[in-house]
Coordinates of C-alpha atoms in Angstrom, one line a residue:
M1 CA 30.9 16.4 -21.4
H2 CA 33.6 15.3 -23.8
E3 CA 35.0 11.7 -23.7
G4 CA 33.6 11.4 -20.2
R5 CA 35.2 14.6 -18.9
L6 CA 33.4 17.7 -17.8
I7 CA 34.6 20.7 -19.8
P8 CA 33.4 23.9 -18.0
A9 CA 34.8 25.1 -14.7
A10 CA 31.4 26.5 -13.8
I11 CA 27.8 26.4 -15.2
V12 CA 25.8 29.5 -14.5
L13 CA 22.0 29.1 -14.3
S14 CA 19.4 31.9 -13.9
H15 CA 16.8 29.9 -12.0
A16 CA 16.8 27.1 -9.4
E17 CA 14.3 25.1 -11.5
Q18 CA 17.1 24.6 -14.1
L19 CA 19.0 22.5 -11.6
D20 CA 16.3 19.7 -12.1
R21 CA 16.7 19.9 -15.8
L22 CA 20.5 19.8 -15.6
A23 CA 20.2 16.8 -13.3
D24 CA 18.1 15.0 -15.9
G25 CA 20.4 15.8 -18.8
C26 CA 23.8 15.7 -17.2
P27 CA 23.9 14.8 -13.5
Q28 CA 27.7 14.8 -13.4
A29 CA 27.6 18.6 -14.0
L30 CA 25.4 19.4 -10.9
P31 CA 28.4 20.1 -8.6
L32 CA 29.6 22.8 -11.1
A33 CA 26.2 24.6 -11.3
H34 CA 25.6 28.0 -9.8
V35 CA 22.3 29.8 -9.7
A36 CA 23.4 33.4 -10.3
G37 CA 20.4 35.2 -11.6
D38 CA 20.0 37.1 -14.9
P39 CA 21.9 40.3 -15.4
C40 CA 19.9 41.3 -18.4
L41 CA 16.6 41.0 -16.6
D42 CA 18.0 43.0 -13.6
Q43 CA 19.0 45.7 -16.0
L44 CA 15.6 45.7 -17.6
T45 CA 13.8 45.8 -14.3
S46 CA 15.8 48.8 -13.1
G47 CA 15.6 50.4 -16.5
R48 CA 11.8 50.8 -16.3
A49 CA 12.3 53.9 -14.1
F50 CA 13.9 55.5 -17.2
R51 CA 11.1 54.6 -19.6
E52 CA 10.4 58.2 -20.7
T53 CA 14.1 58.9 -21.1
Y54 CA 14.5 55.9 -23.5
R55 CA 11.3 56.9 -25.4
R56 CA 12.6 60.4 -26.0
A57 CA 16.0 59.0 -27.1
L58 CA 14.3 56.7 -29.6
G59 CA 12.5 59.6 -31.1
L60 CA 9.0 58.8 -29.9
L61 CA 6.7 61.8 -29.6
P62 CA 4.1 62.3 -26.9
G63 CA 1.2 59.8 -27.4
Q64 CA 3.1 57.6 -29.8
R65 CA 3.3 53.8 -29.1
L66 CA 6.3 51.7 -29.7
V67 CA 6.0 48.1 -31.1
V68 CA 9.1 46.0 -30.7
V69 CA 9.4 43.1 -33.1
S70 CA 12.0 40.7 -31.8
S71 CA 13.5 38.0 -34.0
T72 CA 15.9 35.4 -32.8
W73 CA 18.0 33.4 -35.4
G74 CA 17.3 30.4 -37.4
P75 CA 14.3 29.0 -39.4
G76 CA 11.9 29.3 -36.4
S77 CA 12.5 33.0 -36.0
I78 CA 10.2 35.8 -37.2
L79 CA 12.6 36.7 -40.0
G80 CA 13.5 33.1 -40.8
S81 CA 10.0 31.7 -41.0
P82 CA 7.3 31.8 -43.6
R83 CA 5.9 34.7 -41.6
A84 CA 8.8 37.0 -42.4
H85 CA 6.2 39.5 -43.7
I86 CA 5.5 40.5 -40.1
L87 CA 7.6 43.7 -40.3
R88 CA 5.9 44.8 -43.5
R89 CA 2.5 44.1 -42.0
A90 CA 3.3 46.1 -38.8
L91 CA 4.5 49.1 -40.8
A92 CA 1.6 48.8 -43.3
E93 CA -1.3 48.3 -40.9
L94 CA -0.4 50.5 -37.9
P95 CA -1.0 54.2 -38.4
A96 CA 2.4 55.9 -39.0
D97 CA 1.6 58.9 -36.8
E98 CA 0.6 56.8 -33.8
F99 CA 3.1 53.9 -33.9
R100 CA 6.8 53.4 -34.3
I101 CA 8.2 49.9 -35.1
L102 CA 11.6 48.8 -33.9
A103 CA 13.2 45.5 -35.1
A104 CA 15.4 43.8 -32.5
I105 CA 17.3 41.2 -34.5
H106 CA 19.5 38.6 -32.8
P107 CA 23.3 39.2 -33.4
N108 CA 23.7 35.7 -34.8
A109 CA 21.4 36.7 -37.7
W110 CA 23.4 39.9 -38.2
Y111 CA 26.8 38.1 -38.3
G112 CA 25.5 35.1 -40.1
H113 CA 24.2 37.1 -43.1
G114 CA 26.2 40.3 -42.7
A115 CA 25.1 43.8 -42.0
W116 CA 24.9 44.8 -45.6
Q117 CA 22.5 41.9 -46.4
I118 CA 20.3 42.6 -43.4
R119 CA 20.1 46.2 -44.3
T120 CA 19.4 45.5 -47.9
W121 CA 16.6 43.1 -47.1
L122 CA 15.0 45.6 -44.8
A123 CA 15.6 48.7 -47.0
P124 CA 11.9 49.2 -47.9
F125 CA 11.0 49.0 -44.2
L126 CA 13.7 51.5 -43.2
D127 CA 12.4 53.8 -45.9
S128 CA 9.0 53.6 -44.1
G129 CA 10.3 54.5 -40.7
L130 CA 11.5 51.2 -39.2
L131 CA 14.0 51.6 -36.3
L132 CA 16.9 49.1 -36.6
P133 CA 19.4 49.1 -33.8
S134 CA 22.9 48.1 -34.4
P135 CA 23.6 44.6 -33.0
E136 CA 26.6 45.7 -31.0
T137 CA 24.5 48.2 -28.9
E138 CA 22.2 47.7 -26.0
T139 CA 19.4 49.6 -27.7
W140 CA 17.2 46.5 -27.6
K141 CA 17.1 46.7 -23.8
A142 CA 16.2 50.4 -23.8
A143 CA 13.5 49.5 -26.4
L144 CA 12.0 46.9 -24.2
C145 CA 11.8 49.4 -21.3
A146 CA 10.1 51.9 -23.7
A147 CA 7.8 49.4 -25.5
D148 CA 4.0 49.4 -25.5
F149 CA 3.7 46.1 -27.4
L150 CA 5.9 43.2 -28.3
M151 CA 5.7 40.8 -31.3
G152 CA 8.1 38.0 -30.6
D153 CA 9.1 34.4 -31.2
A154 CA 11.0 31.7 -29.2
G155 CA 13.9 34.1 -28.4
S156 CA 14.7 35.4 -24.9
L157 CA 13.3 38.9 -25.6
T158 CA 9.8 37.4 -25.6
L159 CA 10.3 35.9 -22.2
Y160 CA 11.8 39.2 -21.0
G161 CA 8.8 41.0 -22.4
V162 CA 6.4 38.8 -20.4
E163 CA 8.4 39.5 -17.2
L164 CA 8.1 43.2 -17.8
G165 CA 4.3 42.9 -18.4
I166 CA 4.5 44.1 -22.1
P167 CA 1.4 43.0 -24.1
A168 CA 2.7 40.5 -26.5
I169 CA 1.7 38.2 -29.4
L170 CA 3.8 35.5 -31.1
G171 CA 4.7 36.2 -34.7
A172 CA 6.5 32.8 -35.0
F173 CA 7.1 29.9 -32.6
Q174 CA 8.7 26.6 -33.3
D175 CA 7.3 24.4 -30.6
S176 CA 9.4 21.4 -31.6
V177 CA 12.7 23.0 -30.6
I178 CA 11.6 24.2 -27.2
A179 CA 12.5 22.1 -24.1
P180 CA 9.4 20.6 -22.5
G181 CA 8.5 22.1 -19.1
S182 CA 10.6 25.2 -19.7
P183 CA 9.2 28.7 -19.2
M184 CA 9.6 29.3 -22.9
R185 CA 7.3 26.3 -23.7
E186 CA 4.8 27.8 -21.3
V187 CA 5.0 31.1 -23.1
G188 CA 4.2 29.3 -26.3
G189 CA 1.1 27.9 -24.8
I190 CA -0.2 31.1 -23.3
L191 CA 0.6 34.0 -25.6
P192 CA -1.7 34.4 -28.6
R193 CA -0.3 33.6 -32.1
L194 CA -0.5 36.2 -34.8
H195 CA -3.7 35.8 -36.8
P196 CA -3.0 36.0 -40.6
T197 CA -6.1 38.0 -41.6
R198 CA -7.4 39.7 -38.4
P199 CA -6.4 43.4 -38.3
L200 CA -3.1 43.7 -36.4
L201 CA -4.2 46.7 -34.4
D202 CA -7.2 44.7 -33.1
Q203 CA -4.9 41.9 -32.0
L204 CA -2.5 44.3 -30.2
T205 CA -5.4 46.1 -28.5
H206 CA -6.9 42.8 -27.4
A207 CA -3.5 41.8 -25.9
A208 CA -3.2 45.1 -24.0
R209 CA -6.8 44.7 -22.6
T210 CA -6.6 41.0 -21.5
Q211 CA -3.0 40.2 -20.6
P212 CA -2.4 42.5 -17.5
N213 CA -5.0 40.5 -15.6
D214 CA -4.2 37.0 -17.1
P215 CA -3.6 34.6 -14.2
E216 CA -1.5 32.3 -16.4
L217 CA 0.8 35.1 -17.4
A218 CA 0.9 36.3 -13.8
A219 CA 2.0 32.9 -12.7
L220 CA 4.7 32.7 -15.4
R221 CA 6.3 36.0 -14.3
G222 CA 9.2 35.2 -12.0
S223 CA 10.2 32.2 -14.1
V224 CA 13.3 33.8 -15.7
T225 CA 15.3 34.0 -12.5
S226 CA 14.9 32.9 -8.9
E227 CA 17.4 35.5 -7.8
P228 CA 15.9 38.8 -9.0
G229 CA 18.2 41.9 -8.5
R230 CA 21.1 39.8 -7.3
S231 CA 23.0 38.8 -10.4
A232 CA 25.7 41.4 -10.1
A233 CA 26.6 40.3 -6.6
L234 CA 26.3 36.5 -7.3
L235 CA 28.3 36.7 -10.6
R236 CA 31.1 38.8 -9.0
R237 CA 31.3 36.4 -6.1
L238 CA 31.6 33.4 -8.5
L239 CA 34.2 35.0 -10.8
Y240 CA 36.4 36.4 -8.0
G241 CA 36.2 33.0 -6.3
R242 CA 37.4 31.3 -9.5
L243 CA 40.3 33.7 -9.6
N244 CA 41.2 33.2 -5.9
L245 CA 40.9 37.0 -5.5
P246 CA 39.1 39.0 -2.7
E247 CA 36.0 40.9 -3.9
P248 CA 36.2 44.7 -4.0
A249 CA 34.9 46.4 -0.9
H250 CA 32.1 48.3 -2.7
P251 CA 28.8 46.5 -3.3
A252 CA 28.2 45.0 -6.7
A253 CA 25.6 46.9 -8.6
T254 CA 23.5 46.4 -11.7
R255 CA 24.8 48.6 -14.6
A256 CA 22.2 51.0 -16.1
I257 CA 21.1 50.5 -19.7
P258 CA 22.8 53.3 -21.7
V259 CA 20.6 55.9 -23.4
P260 CA 20.4 54.9 -27.1
S261 CA 21.6 57.1 -29.9
L262 CA 19.6 57.6 -33.1
S263 CA 22.8 58.2 -35.1
S264 CA 22.6 54.6 -36.4
P265 CA 24.5 53.6 -39.6
Y266 CA 21.3 51.7 -40.6
A267 CA 19.0 54.8 -40.6
R268 CA 17.8 55.9 -44.0
R269 CA 16.3 59.2 -45.0
Q270 CA 15.1 59.8 -48.5
P271 CA 15.3 63.3 -50.1
H272 CA 11.6 63.2 -51.0
L273 CA 8.5 63.0 -48.8
P274 CA 7.0 59.6 -48.4
A275 CA 3.9 58.5 -50.2
L276 CA 1.1 58.1 -47.6
L277 CA -2.4 56.6 -47.8
V278 CA -4.6 58.6 -45.5
T279 CA -8.0 57.8 -44.1
A280 CA -10.1 60.7 -42.7
E281 CA -13.3 61.3 -40.9
V282 CA -14.8 64.8 -40.7
S283 CA -17.3 65.9 -38.1
E284 CA -18.6 69.1 -36.6
A285 CA -16.7 70.6 -33.6
E286 CA -17.5 73.4 -31.2
A287 CA -15.4 75.8 -33.3
G288 CA -15.3 74.7 -36.9
S289 CA -14.8 71.1 -37.9
A290 CA -12.9 68.1 -36.6
V291 CA -10.8 65.8 -38.8
S292 CA -9.5 62.5 -37.6
L293 CA -6.6 61.2 -39.7
R294 CA -4.7 57.9 -40.0
R295 CA -1.7 57.7 -42.3
F296 CA -0.1 54.6 -43.7
P297 CA 3.1 54.0 -45.8
G298 CA 2.0 53.7 -49.4
G299 CA 4.8 51.5 -50.6
L300 CA 4.0 48.6 -48.2
Q301 CA 0.3 48.2 -48.9
G302 CA -1.3 45.4 -50.8
T303 CA -4.9 46.4 -51.8
L304 CA -7.0 49.4 -50.7
S305 CA -9.2 47.3 -48.5
G306 CA -9.7 46.9 -44.8
H307 CA -7.9 49.7 -43.0
L308 CA -7.6 51.7 -46.2
V309 CA -11.2 51.9 -47.3
G310 CA -11.8 55.5 -48.6
A311 CA -8.2 56.5 -48.3
H312 CA -6.6 59.3 -50.4
L313 CA -3.0 59.3 -51.5
A314 CA -0.6 62.1 -50.6
A315 CA 2.7 62.2 -52.4
D316 CA 5.7 64.3 -53.3
P317 CA 5.5 65.6 -57.0
D318 CA 9.3 65.0 -57.3
D319 CA 9.2 61.4 -56.1
P320 CA 11.3 59.4 -58.6
D321 CA 8.8 56.6 -58.5
P322 CA 6.1 58.1 -60.8
R323 CA 3.3 55.8 -59.7
W324 CA 2.8 57.9 -56.5
P325 CA 2.6 61.5 -57.7
R326 CA 0.6 60.5 -60.8
S327 CA -2.0 58.8 -58.7
A328 CA -2.1 61.2 -55.8
E329 CA -5.1 63.3 -54.9
V330 CA -2.9 65.5 -52.7
L331 CA 0.6 66.7 -53.7
V332 CA 2.9 68.1 -50.9
L333 CA 6.0 70.1 -51.7
P334 CA 8.4 71.3 -48.9
R335 CA 9.7 74.8 -48.7
E336 CA 13.2 74.0 -49.8
R337 CA 11.9 73.1 -53.2
C338 CA 9.3 75.8 -53.4
P339 CA 10.6 78.9 -51.6
R340 CA 8.0 81.3 -52.9
P341 CA 4.6 79.5 -52.5
A342 CA 2.7 82.8 -53.1
E343 CA 3.9 82.7 -56.8
A344 CA 2.8 79.1 -57.5
K345 CA -0.3 78.4 -59.5
W346 CA -2.5 75.4 -60.0
S347 CA -1.5 75.2 -63.7
D348 CA 2.1 74.5 -62.6
F349 CA 0.9 71.1 -61.6
A350 CA -2.3 70.2 -63.4
G351 CA -0.7 69.1 -66.6
R352 CA 1.7 66.6 -65.0
F353 CA -0.7 65.3 -62.4
P354 CA -4.2 65.0 -63.8
G355 CA -5.5 63.1 -60.7
C356 CA -4.5 65.8 -58.2
E357 CA -7.3 67.5 -56.3
L358 CA -5.1 69.7 -53.9
V359 CA -1.6 71.0 -53.8
A360 CA 0.0 72.0 -50.5
L361 CA 3.2 74.2 -50.5
E362 CA 5.0 74.5 -47.2
D363 CA 5.3 77.9 -45.5
D364 CA 7.9 79.1 -42.9
D365 CA 5.9 78.1 -39.8
R366 CA 5.1 74.5 -41.0
G367 CA 1.8 75.7 -42.3
C368 CA 1.1 75.7 -46.0
T369 CA -0.5 77.4 -48.9
V370 CA -3.2 75.2 -50.5
L371 CA -4.2 75.3 -54.1
F372 CA -7.4 73.9 -55.6
A373 CA -8.3 73.2 -59.2
D374 CA -10.7 76.2 -59.4
D375 CA -7.8 78.5 -58.4
T376 CA -9.2 78.7 -54.8
R377 CA -6.2 79.5 -52.6
L378 CA -6.1 79.0 -48.8
R379 CA -3.5 79.9 -46.2
V380 CA -3.3 77.2 -43.5
N381 CA -1.5 78.2 -40.3
W382 CA -1.1 76.3 -37.0
L383 CA -2.8 77.7 -34.0
D384 CA -1.7 74.8 -31.8
R385 CA 0.8 72.4 -33.4
P386 CA 2.0 69.3 -31.4
E387 CA 5.2 67.7 -32.6
W388 CA 3.6 65.1 -34.8
A389 CA 1.8 67.6 -37.0
D390 CA 3.4 69.2 -40.0
F391 CA 2.2 70.7 -43.3
T392 CA 1.5 67.3 -44.8
V393 CA -0.9 66.6 -42.0
A394 CA -2.5 70.0 -42.6
A395 CA -2.8 69.2 -46.3
S396 CA -4.6 65.9 -45.8
A397 CA -6.9 67.5 -43.2
V398 CA -7.8 70.3 -45.5
H399 CA -8.4 67.8 -48.4
A400 CA -10.8 65.8 -46.2
W401 CA -12.6 69.0 -45.0
A402 CA -12.9 70.3 -48.6
R403 CA -14.5 67.2 -49.8
C404 CA -17.2 67.6 -47.2
A405 CA -17.5 71.4 -47.4
G406 CA -17.2 71.8 -51.2
A407 CA -14.4 74.4 -50.8
G408 CA -12.8 73.3 -54.0
D409 CA -16.0 73.7 -56.0
G410 CA -16.1 77.5 -56.1
L411 CA -18.0 78.0 -52.8
P412 CA -17.1 81.1 -50.8
V413 CA -14.7 80.3 -48.0
S414 CA -14.5 82.3 -44.8
E415 CA -12.1 81.7 -41.9
V416 CA -12.4 78.1 -40.7
R417 CA -10.8 76.2 -37.8
L418 CA -10.0 72.5 -38.0
T419 CA -9.2 70.3 -35.0
V420 CA -7.0 67.5 -36.3
T421 CA -6.4 64.3 -34.5
A422 CA -4.5 61.0 -35.2
G423 CA -5.8 58.2 -32.9
D424 CA -6.7 58.4 -29.3
G425 CA -3.3 58.9 -27.7
M426 CA -1.9 61.7 -29.7
P427 CA -2.5 65.3 -28.6
P428 CA -4.9 67.2 -31.0
A429 CA -3.7 69.9 -33.4
L430 CA -5.6 73.1 -34.3
C431 CA -5.2 74.9 -37.6
G432 CA -6.8 77.9 -39.2
L433 CA -7.8 78.3 -42.8
A434 CA -8.2 81.7 -44.5
P435 CA -8.5 82.9 -48.1

């Protein structure tokens, strides 16, 4: 209303319950109201059939889980609130081989601050593998279809996630700005809030275990629209009617969500290998030993406590930040910077990196040559290598095994097999060690 006059020619609502709220707030507008569904939810619902297509396009490997962190705009959003550390926490606490993190940021935030500023603020997270879709794309929709978990706020993506049945927790939620009686207010009362000290993985696991059978969430699903699957037809009828034109003869159809492209201007790739803190457990297996690894970005950690107890540091000797290679127990060097690993010696590294216990030099087949301080030299080759495993994984697995077996202390080494795992969902890898 402006000076007593209705401004819009039509008001489009997604759910019939919104008619009551419109009647309370502006009864004069009721004759202009049309319940026409939600085109985004219709796309998301139909897009679930293409979940695996979207996951592959986003670069997820078999067994990896995708966490979507959605942030609306304003001070009550995830990025605008005192809890803006949530992205750092997700990347720091969730094992890097098992999880990918995607930030879905509201276009208002992008255009309010500018792409350069958003990209600069998030640069450390991009360096640690954060996926950051461009605001002009529909990648956020594909990501929701592909997601295993959602961390949200009072933005619409959280409500869409509930509709899709994605296990979710609230990273921020400003109750005071949410309309009483609205589905979003109900979401704020049902979904768990992010706990500041409880391990994040435990919170996500709890959500995945309890929310599928939660009766309150089940009752809330269906609150986004009272016309599921019909928005294309209803919107077309409304718009052609306003134009006094006949509708086309063919049926109106929901448009498919495009397959996302990874060629984003916001992607970053450093020339050196990332510094990783690695926890490892070694046990006996039917053939050889089993090593369970979990790897975390070094640059995003606070203290070596909690999920990092007993971790070793793996780093690139040429990393321009000297704190990583100088402190690393494991040094990893790709083949392009060490094309003849057979000629390398422990003494080439010992003087510069006194804390190093193992050096791994990549070979042609993504295996590696491993050097120990006593000049023990092992050749590590993959017998069964899933996509997530590379020579840096082999290096950390051998380091953990060597600590248990004493292979770096002059003990004789015969051919050994290591089964390497990273969490429960990732396919295991098998490598062989030989002198």
